[in-house]
Coordinates of C-alpha atoms in Angstrom, one line a residue:
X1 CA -24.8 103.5 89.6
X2 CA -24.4 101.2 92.9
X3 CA -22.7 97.9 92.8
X4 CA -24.2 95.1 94.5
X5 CA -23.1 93.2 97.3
X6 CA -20.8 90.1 96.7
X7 CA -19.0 90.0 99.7
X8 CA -21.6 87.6 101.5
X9 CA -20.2 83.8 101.4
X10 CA -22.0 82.0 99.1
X11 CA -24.0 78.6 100.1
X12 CA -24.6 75.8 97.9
X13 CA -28.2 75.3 97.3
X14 CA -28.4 71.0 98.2
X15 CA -30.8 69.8 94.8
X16 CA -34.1 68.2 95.8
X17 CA -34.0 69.2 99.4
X18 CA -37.4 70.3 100.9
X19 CA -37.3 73.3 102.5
X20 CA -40.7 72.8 104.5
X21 CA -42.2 69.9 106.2
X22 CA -46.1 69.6 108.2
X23 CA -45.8 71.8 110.1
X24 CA -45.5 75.2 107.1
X25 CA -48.7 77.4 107.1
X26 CA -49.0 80.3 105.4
X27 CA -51.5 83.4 105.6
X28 CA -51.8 85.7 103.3
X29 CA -52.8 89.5 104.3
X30 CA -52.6 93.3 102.8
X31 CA -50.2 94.4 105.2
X32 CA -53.5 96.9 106.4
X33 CA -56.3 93.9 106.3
X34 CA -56.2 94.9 110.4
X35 CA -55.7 98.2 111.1
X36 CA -55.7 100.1 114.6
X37 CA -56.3 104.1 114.6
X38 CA -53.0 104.3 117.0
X39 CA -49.9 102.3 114.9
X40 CA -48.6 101.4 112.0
X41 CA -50.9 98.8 109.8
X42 CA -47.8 96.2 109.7
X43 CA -46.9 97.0 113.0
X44 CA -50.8 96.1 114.3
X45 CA -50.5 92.6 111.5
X46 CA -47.6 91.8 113.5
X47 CA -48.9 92.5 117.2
X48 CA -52.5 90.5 116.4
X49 CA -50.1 87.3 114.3
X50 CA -48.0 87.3 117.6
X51 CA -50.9 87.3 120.0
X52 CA -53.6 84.6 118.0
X53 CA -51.6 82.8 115.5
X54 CA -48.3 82.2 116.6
X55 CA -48.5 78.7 117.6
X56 CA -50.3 77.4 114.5
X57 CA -48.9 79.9 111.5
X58 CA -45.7 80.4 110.6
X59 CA -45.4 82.1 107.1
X60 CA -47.0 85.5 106.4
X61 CA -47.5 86.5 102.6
X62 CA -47.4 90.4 103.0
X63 CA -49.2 91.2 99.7
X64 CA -47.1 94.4 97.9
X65 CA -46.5 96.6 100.5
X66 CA -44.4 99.4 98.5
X67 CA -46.0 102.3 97.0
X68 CA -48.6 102.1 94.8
X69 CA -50.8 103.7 92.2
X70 CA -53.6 101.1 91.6
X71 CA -54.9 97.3 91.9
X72 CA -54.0 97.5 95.4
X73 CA -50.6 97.3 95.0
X74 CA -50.1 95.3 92.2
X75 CA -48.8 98.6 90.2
X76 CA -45.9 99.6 92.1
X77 CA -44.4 102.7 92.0
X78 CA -41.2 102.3 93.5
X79 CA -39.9 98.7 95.1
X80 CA -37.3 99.6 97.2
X81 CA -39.6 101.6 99.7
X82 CA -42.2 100.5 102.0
X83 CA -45.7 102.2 101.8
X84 CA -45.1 105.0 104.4
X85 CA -48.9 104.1 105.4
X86 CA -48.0 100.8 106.0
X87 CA -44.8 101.5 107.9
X88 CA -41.2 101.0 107.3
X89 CA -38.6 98.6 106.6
X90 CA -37.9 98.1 110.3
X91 CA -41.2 96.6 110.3
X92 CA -41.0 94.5 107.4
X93 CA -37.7 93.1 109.2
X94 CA -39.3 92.7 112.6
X95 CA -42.0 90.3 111.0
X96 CA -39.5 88.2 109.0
X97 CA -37.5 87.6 112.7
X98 CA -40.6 86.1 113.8
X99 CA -42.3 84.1 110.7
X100 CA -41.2 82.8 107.3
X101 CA -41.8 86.3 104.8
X102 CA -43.5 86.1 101.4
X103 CA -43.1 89.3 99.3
X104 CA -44.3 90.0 95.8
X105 CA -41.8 90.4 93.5
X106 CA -44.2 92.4 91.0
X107 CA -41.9 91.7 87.8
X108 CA -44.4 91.9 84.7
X109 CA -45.0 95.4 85.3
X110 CA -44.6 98.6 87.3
X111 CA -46.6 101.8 87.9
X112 CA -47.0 104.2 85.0
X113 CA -46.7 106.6 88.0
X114 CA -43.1 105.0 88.6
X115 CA -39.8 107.2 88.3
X116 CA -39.2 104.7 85.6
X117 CA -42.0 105.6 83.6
X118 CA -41.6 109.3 84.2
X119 CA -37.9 108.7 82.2
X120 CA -39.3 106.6 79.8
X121 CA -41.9 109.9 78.7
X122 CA -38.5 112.0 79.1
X123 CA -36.5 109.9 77.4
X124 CA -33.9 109.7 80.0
X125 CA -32.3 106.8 82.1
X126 CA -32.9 104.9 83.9
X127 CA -36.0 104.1 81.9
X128 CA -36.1 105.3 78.2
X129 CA -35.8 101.7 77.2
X130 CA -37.1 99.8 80.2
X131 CA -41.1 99.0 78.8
X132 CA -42.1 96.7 75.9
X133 CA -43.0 99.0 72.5
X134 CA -45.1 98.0 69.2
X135 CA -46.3 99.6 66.6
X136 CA -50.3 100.4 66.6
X137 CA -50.6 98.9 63.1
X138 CA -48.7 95.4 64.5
X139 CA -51.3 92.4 64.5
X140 CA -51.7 91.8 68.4
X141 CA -55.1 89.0 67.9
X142 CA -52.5 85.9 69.4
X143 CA -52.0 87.6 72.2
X144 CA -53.4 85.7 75.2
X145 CA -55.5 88.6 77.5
X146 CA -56.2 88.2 80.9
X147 CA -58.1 91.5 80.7
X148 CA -60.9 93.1 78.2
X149 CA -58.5 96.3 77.9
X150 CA -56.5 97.1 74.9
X151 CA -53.3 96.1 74.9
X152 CA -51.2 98.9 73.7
X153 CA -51.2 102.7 75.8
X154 CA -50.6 105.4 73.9
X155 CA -47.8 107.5 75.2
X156 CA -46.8 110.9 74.4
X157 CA -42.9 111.1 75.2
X158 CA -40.1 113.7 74.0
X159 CA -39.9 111.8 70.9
X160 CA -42.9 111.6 69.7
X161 CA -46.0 109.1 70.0
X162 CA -45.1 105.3 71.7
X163 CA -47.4 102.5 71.9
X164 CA -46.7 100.5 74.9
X165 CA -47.6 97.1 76.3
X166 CA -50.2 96.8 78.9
X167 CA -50.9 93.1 79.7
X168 CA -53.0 93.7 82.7
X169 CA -54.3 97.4 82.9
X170 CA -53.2 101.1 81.1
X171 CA -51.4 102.1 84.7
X172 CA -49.1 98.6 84.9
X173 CA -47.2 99.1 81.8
X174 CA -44.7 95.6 81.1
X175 CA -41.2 95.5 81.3
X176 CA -38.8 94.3 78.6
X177 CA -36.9 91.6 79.8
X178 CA -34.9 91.7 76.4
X179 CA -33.3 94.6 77.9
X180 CA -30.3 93.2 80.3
X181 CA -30.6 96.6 82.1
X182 CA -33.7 95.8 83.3
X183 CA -32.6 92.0 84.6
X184 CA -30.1 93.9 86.5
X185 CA -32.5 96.3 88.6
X186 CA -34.6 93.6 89.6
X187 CA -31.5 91.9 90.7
X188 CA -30.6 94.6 93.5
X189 CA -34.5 94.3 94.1
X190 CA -34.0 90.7 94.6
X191 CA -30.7 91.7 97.2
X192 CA -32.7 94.0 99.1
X193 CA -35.5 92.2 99.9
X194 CA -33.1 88.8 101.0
X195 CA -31.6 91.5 103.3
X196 CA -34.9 92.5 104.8
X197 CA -35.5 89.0 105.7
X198 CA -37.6 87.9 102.9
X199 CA -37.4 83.9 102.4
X200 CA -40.2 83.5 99.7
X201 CA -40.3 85.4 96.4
X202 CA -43.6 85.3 94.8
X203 CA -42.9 86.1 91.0
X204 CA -46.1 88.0 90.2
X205 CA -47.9 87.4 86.7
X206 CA -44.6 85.7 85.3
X207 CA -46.1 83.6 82.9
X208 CA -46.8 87.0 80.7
X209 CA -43.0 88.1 81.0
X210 CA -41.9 87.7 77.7
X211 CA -43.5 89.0 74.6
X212 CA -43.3 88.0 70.7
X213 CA -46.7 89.5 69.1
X214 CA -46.4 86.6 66.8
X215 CA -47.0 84.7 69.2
X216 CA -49.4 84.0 72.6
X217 CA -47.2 86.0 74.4
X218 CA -47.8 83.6 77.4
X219 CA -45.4 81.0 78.8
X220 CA -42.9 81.3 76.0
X221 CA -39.7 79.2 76.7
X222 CA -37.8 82.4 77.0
X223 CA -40.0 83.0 80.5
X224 CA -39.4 79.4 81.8
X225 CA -35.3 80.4 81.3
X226 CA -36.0 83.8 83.0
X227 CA -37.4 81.8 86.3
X228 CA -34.4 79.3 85.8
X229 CA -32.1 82.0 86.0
X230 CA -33.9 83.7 88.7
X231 CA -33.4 80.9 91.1
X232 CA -30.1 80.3 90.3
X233 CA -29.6 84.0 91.8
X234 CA -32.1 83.5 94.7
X235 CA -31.1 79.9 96.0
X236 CA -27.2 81.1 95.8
X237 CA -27.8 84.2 97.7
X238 CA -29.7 82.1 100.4
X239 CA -30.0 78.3 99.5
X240 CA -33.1 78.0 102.3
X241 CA -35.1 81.0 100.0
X242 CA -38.2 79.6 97.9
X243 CA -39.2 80.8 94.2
X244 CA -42.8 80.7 94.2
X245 CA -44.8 81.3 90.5
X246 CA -48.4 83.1 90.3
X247 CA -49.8 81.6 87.0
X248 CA -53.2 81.7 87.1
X249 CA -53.9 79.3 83.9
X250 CA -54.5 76.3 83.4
X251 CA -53.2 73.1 84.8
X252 CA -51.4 71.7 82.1
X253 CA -49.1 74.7 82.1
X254 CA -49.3 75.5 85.6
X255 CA -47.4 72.5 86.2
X256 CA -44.5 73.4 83.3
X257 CA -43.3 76.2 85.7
X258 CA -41.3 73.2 87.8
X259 CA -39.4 72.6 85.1
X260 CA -37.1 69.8 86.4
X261 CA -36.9 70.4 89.5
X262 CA -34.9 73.8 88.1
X263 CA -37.7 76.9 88.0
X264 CA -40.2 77.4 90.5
X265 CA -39.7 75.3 94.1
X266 CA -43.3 75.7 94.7
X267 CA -46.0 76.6 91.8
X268 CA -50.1 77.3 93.2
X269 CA -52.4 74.6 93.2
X270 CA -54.8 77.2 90.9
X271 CA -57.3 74.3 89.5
X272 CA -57.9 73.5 93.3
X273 CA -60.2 76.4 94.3
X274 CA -62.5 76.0 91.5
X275 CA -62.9 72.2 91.2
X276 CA -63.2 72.0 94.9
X277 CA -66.3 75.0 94.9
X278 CA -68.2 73.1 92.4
X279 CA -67.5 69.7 94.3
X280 CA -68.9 71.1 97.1
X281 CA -72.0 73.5 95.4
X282 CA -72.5 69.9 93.4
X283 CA -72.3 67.1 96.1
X284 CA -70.2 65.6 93.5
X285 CA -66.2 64.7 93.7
X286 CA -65.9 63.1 90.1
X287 CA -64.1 65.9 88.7
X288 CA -61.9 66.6 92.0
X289 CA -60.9 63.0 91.7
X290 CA -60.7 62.6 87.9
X291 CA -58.1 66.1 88.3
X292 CA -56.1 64.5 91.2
X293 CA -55.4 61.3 90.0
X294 CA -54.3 63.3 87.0
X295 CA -51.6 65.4 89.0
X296 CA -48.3 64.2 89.7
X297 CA -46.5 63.7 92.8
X298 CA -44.3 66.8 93.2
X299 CA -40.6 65.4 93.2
X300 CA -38.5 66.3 96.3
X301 CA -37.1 69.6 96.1
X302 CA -40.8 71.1 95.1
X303 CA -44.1 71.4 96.0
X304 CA -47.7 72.9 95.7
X305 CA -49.4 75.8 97.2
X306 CA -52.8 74.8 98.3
X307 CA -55.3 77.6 98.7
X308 CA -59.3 78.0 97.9
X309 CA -59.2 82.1 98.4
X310 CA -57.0 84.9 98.0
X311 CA -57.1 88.4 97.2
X312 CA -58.3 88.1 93.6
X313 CA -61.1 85.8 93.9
X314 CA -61.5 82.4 92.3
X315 CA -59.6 81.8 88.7
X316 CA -61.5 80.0 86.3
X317 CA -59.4 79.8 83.3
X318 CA -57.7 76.5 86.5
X319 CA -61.1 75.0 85.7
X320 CA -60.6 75.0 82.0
X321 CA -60.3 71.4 80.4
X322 CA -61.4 69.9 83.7
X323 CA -65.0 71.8 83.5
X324 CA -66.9 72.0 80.7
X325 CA -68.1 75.3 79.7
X326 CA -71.8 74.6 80.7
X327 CA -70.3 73.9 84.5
X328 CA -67.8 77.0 84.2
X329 CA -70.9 79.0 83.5
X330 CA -73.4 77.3 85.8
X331 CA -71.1 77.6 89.1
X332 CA -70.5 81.1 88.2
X333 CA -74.0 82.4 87.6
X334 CA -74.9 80.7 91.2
X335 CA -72.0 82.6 93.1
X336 CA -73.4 85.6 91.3
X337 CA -76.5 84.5 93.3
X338 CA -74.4 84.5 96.2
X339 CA -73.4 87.9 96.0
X340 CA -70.5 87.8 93.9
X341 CA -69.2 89.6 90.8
X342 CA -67.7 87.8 87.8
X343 CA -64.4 89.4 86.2
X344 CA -64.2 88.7 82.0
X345 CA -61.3 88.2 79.6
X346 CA -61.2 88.7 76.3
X347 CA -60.9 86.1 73.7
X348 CA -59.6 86.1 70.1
X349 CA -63.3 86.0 68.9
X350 CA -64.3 89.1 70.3
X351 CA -66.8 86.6 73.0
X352 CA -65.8 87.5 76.9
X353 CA -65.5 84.8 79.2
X354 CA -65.6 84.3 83.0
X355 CA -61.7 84.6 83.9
X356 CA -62.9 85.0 87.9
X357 CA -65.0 84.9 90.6
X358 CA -65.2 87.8 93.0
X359 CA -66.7 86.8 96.3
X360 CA -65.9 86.0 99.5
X361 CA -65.2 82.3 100.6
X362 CA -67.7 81.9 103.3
X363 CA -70.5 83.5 101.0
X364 CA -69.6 81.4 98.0
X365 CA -70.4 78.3 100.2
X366 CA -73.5 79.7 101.9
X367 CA -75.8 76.5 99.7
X368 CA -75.5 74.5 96.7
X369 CA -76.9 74.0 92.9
X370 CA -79.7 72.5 94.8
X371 CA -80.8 75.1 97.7
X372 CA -79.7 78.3 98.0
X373 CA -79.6 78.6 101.6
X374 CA -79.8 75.2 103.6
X375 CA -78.0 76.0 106.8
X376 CA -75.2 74.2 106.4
X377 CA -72.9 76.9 105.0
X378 CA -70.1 76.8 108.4
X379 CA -70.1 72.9 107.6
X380 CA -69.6 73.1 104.4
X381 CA -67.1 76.0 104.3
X382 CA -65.0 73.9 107.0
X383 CA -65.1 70.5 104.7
X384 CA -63.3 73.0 102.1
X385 CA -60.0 73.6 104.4
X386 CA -60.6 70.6 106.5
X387 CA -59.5 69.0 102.6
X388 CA -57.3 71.5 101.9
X389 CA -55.3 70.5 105.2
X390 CA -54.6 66.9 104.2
X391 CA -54.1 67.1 100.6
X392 CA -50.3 66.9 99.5
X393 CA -48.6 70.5 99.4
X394 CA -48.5 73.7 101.8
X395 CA -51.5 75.1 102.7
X396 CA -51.9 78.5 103.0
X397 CA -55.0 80.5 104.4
X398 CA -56.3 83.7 102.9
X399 CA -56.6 85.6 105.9
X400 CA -60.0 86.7 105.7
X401 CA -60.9 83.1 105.5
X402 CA -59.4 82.2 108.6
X403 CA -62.5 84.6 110.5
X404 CA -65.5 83.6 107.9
X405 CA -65.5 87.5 106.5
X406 CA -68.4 88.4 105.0
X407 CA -69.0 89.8 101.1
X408 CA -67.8 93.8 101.7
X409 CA -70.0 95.6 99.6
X410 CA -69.2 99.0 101.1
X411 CA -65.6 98.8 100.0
X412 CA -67.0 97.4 96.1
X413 CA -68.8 100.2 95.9
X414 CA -66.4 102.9 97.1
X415 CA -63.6 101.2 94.5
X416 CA -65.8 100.3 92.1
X417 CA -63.3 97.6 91.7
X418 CA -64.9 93.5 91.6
X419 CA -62.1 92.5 93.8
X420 CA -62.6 94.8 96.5
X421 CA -65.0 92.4 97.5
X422 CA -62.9 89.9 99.4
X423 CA -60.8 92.7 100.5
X424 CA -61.8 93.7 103.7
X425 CA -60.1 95.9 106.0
X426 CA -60.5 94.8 109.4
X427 CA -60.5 97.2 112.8
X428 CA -58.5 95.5 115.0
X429 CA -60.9 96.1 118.1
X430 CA -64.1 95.3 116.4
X431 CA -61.9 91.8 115.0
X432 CA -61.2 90.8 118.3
X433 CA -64.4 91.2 119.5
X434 CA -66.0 89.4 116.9
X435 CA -63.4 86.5 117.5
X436 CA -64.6 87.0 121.9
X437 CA -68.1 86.7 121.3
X438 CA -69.2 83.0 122.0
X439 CA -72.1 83.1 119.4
X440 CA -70.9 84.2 117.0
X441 CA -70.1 82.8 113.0
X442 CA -66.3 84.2 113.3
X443 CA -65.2 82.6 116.3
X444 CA -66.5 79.5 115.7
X445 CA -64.8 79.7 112.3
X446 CA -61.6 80.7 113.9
X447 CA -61.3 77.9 116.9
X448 CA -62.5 75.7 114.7
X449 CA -59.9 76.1 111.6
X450 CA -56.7 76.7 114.5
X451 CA -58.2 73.3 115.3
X452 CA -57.6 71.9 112.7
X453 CA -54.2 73.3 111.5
X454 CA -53.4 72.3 114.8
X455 CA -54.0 68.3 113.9
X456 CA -52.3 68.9 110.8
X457 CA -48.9 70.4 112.2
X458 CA -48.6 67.1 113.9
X459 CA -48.5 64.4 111.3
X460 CA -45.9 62.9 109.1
X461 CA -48.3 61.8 106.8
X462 CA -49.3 65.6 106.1
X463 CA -45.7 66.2 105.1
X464 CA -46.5 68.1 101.4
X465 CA -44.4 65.6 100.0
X466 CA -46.1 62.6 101.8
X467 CA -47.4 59.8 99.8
X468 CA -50.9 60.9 98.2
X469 CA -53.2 57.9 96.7
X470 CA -56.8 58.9 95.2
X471 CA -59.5 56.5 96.7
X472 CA -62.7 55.2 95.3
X473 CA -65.8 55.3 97.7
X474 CA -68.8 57.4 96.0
X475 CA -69.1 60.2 94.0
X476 CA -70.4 62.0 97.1
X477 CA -67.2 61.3 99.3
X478 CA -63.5 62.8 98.3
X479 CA -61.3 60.5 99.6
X480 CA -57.7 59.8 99.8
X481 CA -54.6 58.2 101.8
X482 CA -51.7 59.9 102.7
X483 CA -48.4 57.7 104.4
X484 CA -45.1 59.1 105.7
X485 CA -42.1 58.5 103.6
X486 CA -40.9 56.1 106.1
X487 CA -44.4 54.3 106.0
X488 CA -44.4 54.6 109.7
X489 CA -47.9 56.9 109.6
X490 CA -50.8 56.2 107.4
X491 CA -53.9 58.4 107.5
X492 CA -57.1 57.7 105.4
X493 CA -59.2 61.2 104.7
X494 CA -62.9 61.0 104.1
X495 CA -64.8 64.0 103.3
X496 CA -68.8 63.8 102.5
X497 CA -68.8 66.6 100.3
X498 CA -72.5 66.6 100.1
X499 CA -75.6 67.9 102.1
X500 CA -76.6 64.4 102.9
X501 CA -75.5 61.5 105.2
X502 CA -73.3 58.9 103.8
X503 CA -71.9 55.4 105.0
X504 CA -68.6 53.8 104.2
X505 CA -68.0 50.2 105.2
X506 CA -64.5 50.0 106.8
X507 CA -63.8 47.0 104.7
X508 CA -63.7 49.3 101.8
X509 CA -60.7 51.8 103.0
X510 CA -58.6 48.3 103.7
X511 CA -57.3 49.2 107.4
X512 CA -55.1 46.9 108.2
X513 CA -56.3 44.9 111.4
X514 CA -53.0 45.2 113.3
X515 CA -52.6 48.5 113.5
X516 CA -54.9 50.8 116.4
X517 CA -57.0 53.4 113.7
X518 CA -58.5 56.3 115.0
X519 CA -60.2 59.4 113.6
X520 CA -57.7 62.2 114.2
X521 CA -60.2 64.6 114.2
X522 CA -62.8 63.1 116.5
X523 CA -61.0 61.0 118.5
X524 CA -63.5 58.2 117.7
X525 CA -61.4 54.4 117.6
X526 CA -62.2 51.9 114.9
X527 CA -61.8 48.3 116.5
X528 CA -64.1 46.4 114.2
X529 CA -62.8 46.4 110.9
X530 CA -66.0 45.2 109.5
X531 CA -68.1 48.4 110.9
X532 CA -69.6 50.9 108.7
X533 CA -68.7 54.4 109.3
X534 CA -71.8 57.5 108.9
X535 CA -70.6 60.7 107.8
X536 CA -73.1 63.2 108.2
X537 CA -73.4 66.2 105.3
X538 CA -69.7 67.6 104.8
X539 CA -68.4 65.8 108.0
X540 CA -64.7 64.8 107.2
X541 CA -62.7 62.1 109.5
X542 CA -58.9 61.4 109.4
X543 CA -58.2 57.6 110.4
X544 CA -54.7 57.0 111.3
X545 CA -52.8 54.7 112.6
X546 CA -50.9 56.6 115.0

């Protein structure tokens, strides 16, 4: 057995520093969502990043790149290679030189395909006693499901019938944390990929890590210590290196993965996706604004994830407790009218519920509750980031957002698979085409969204720990103020979020007179306080004072 490295000087991680500032965007990609028939797919990520991104993003989220057996890499067979169809590590460590690397540290789970696995049948190590075991007679109904499957895989090994855990699917089989050994592995893991260049761990799925069936099995304390003690590895083998948590559930515990200041730096803004869809399908901020006002400020030292699409689709269980079930229902039957698929979970009952919404971002805003199809859709679907932009936290753009892709029903059909949906894989010659042609939807979405980062990368008052004040104009308009922490930059964001023209009295956002307020955005200058400002349907304006 290797020995890791601890000949490295060690760095003091300094407590509540912020790692980021403004000017932080991150994409997230498949490392073959553009692909080229003559190179590597990382190697062609990295060539079109370098040639039409560079100046505005400057994180890339590489979803799992390592071998795989199923979910798209989510199951991983072994994590210290690189998908030979992919490419190589020398790939991986030519990104990271060039932009701020998120990897998936897939640590619920691994393949059932994995070398791991293969002992744990053979009864040999490493691996005999690596997965999570119960007995098919053991009473599993608290067990919190994101998935209709059963829960326990039968398993023939060389010692006879074992039941193991399976919280997500029958080929990701959960590891057992209780098992030191296994802390240790993903340790080296951890070493390896802070030697590649990797700055931002996403832990995959932790909020399932540890399991007691007599209990939820979901965000036990004994997980919140495992991503306490993962940091403490992480931030003093690189104190600039960012703990990340994916827990897709709902707010309230969303926000426990902080801890004080001591678990995750950064946690996903999950309940922002699905509030801000139905704002938008609804004309109707209430329960944007009722959920932000509810949120608190993340102290230095952390922050939030902003997104509105990724690679799963849209979680719902975000929305719980902030929709009612009549809405939950409503805005997922009309994306379904839209094109989309709806993923189920299983609850204690027996009843299935929506967990997710499989579509594609620009299709799920093509109209609203009201009209299907109303031409606004492009509008509509830049109002979306144009919010996610300003709001306090990093933003990061699924990359098939950032070109307006389209529902791929080829690739759902061919997978079978609801997710394959928003999954596109792009040819990097028909992609730059598309973003050449000067009709067409996916430029226009493109220039229009570097645009806007653009704008954003400048401002103090966009710092993710700015300042962040809900405001009060109309159920129609989301609206808030963001100031620098040294007060120097104020900005006041106004966002119709409905298909009809508003007004807003300046009055009412209290400029104050002295000051030279402009809209960012537009470029338009306010010198009459006591004007009235039109916003036509899902126009946004930025007024700042500098």
């Amino acid at each position: 057995m290797s020995t890791m490295r601890l000949d490295r000087a060690v760095e003091q991680p300094t407590p509540h520093g912020n790692l980021w500032d403004q000017a932080d965007i991150i994409a997230i990609t498949y490392g073959d969502s553009i692909r080229s028939a003559d190179e590597k797919p990382l190697q062609t990520l990295h060539r079109f990043f370098n040639r039409h991104l560079r100046g505005s993003i400057n994180g890339i989220h590489i979803l799992p790149f390592f071998p795989w057996s199923s979910d798209d890499g989510f199951s991983v067979i072994d994590y210290t290679s690189v998908n030979e169809g992919l490419g190589d590590w020398r790939d991986i460590k030519a990104i990271a030189r060039d932009y701020n690397l998120m990897a998936d540290l897939v640590i619920n789970h691994c393949s059932a395909r994995s070398r791991w696995f293969e002992n744990f049948k053979a009864r040999l190590d490493p691996g005999q006693d690596y997965f999570v075991e119960a007995d098919a007679g053991t009473d599993l109904s608290r067990v919190v499901r994101p998935r209709t499957s059963p829960l326990l895989k039968a398993v023939e090994t060389l010692a006879g019938q074992r039941h193991v855990w399976c919280t997500f699917s029958h080929d990701q089989v959960d590891l057992n944390f209780r098992n030191p050994a296994v802390l240790i592995e993903f340790a080296r893991i951890i070493r390896q990929y802070l030697d590649a260049g990797v700055k931002l761990f996403r832990l995959d799925a932790i909020a399932f890590l540890w399991k007691d069936p007599t209990t939820s099995s979901i965000n036990l304390p004994e997980t919140h210590e495992m991503v306490r003690l993962l940091r403490t590895l992480i931030e003093h083998c690189d104190k600039n290196a960012i703990i990340i948590t994916e827990t897709n559930i709902p707010n309230r515990e969303n926000l426990a993965y902080f801890g004080n200041a001591n678990e995750a730096h950064v946690i996903y803004n999950f309940s922002l996706p699905p509030l801000l869809l139905h704002a938008l399908v609804c004309g109707d901020a209430r329960h944007l604004k009722t959920w932000m006002m509810s949120m608190p400020p993340a102290q230095n030292g952390t922050a939030y994830l902003n997104f509105l699409a990724s690679h799963d689709g849209i979680g719902l269980r975000p929305a719980e407790g902030l929709l009612s079930t009549e809405e939950i229902d409503r805005l997922a039957g009309l994306m379904q009218r839209f094109g989309g698929r709806i993923s189920w979970r299983a609850l204690e009952s027996g009843e299935n519920r929506p967990y997710e919404i499989n579509i594609a971002l620009f299709d799920a805003l093509k109209g609203t509750l009201a009209c299907a199809d109303d031409g606004l859709q492009l509008e509509r679907f830049i109002c979306a980031h144009t919010i996610m932009l300003a709001l306090e936290g990093i933003p990061a753009f699924y990359i098939h957002s950032l070109f307006g892709t389209r529902n791929d029903y080829q690739r759902l059909e061919h997978t079978s698979q609801n997710r394959s949906i928003n999954r596109h894989q792009w040819d990097i010659g028909r992609l730059e085409a598309a973003l050449s042609d000067p009709d067409g939807q996916h430029r226009e979405v493109f220039e229009r969204l570097q645009t806007m980062i653009t704008i954003r990368r400048g401002q103090a008052a966009f710092h993710p720990n700015a300042t962040q004040f809900t405001m009060h104009v109309g159920s129609a308009i989301f609206a808030f103020w963001r100031q620098s922490s040294n007060r120097g930059q104020s900005i006041f964001c106004l966002h119709n979020i409905s298909d009809v023209t508003q007004t807003v009295p300046l009055a009412d956002i209290n400029l104050i007179e002295l000051d030279d307020w402009h809209d960012l955005i537009s470029g338009e200058r306010y010198s009459n306080l006591q004007d009235t400002i039109t916003l036509r349907p899902y126009q946004c304006v930025w007024i700042s004072n500098r």
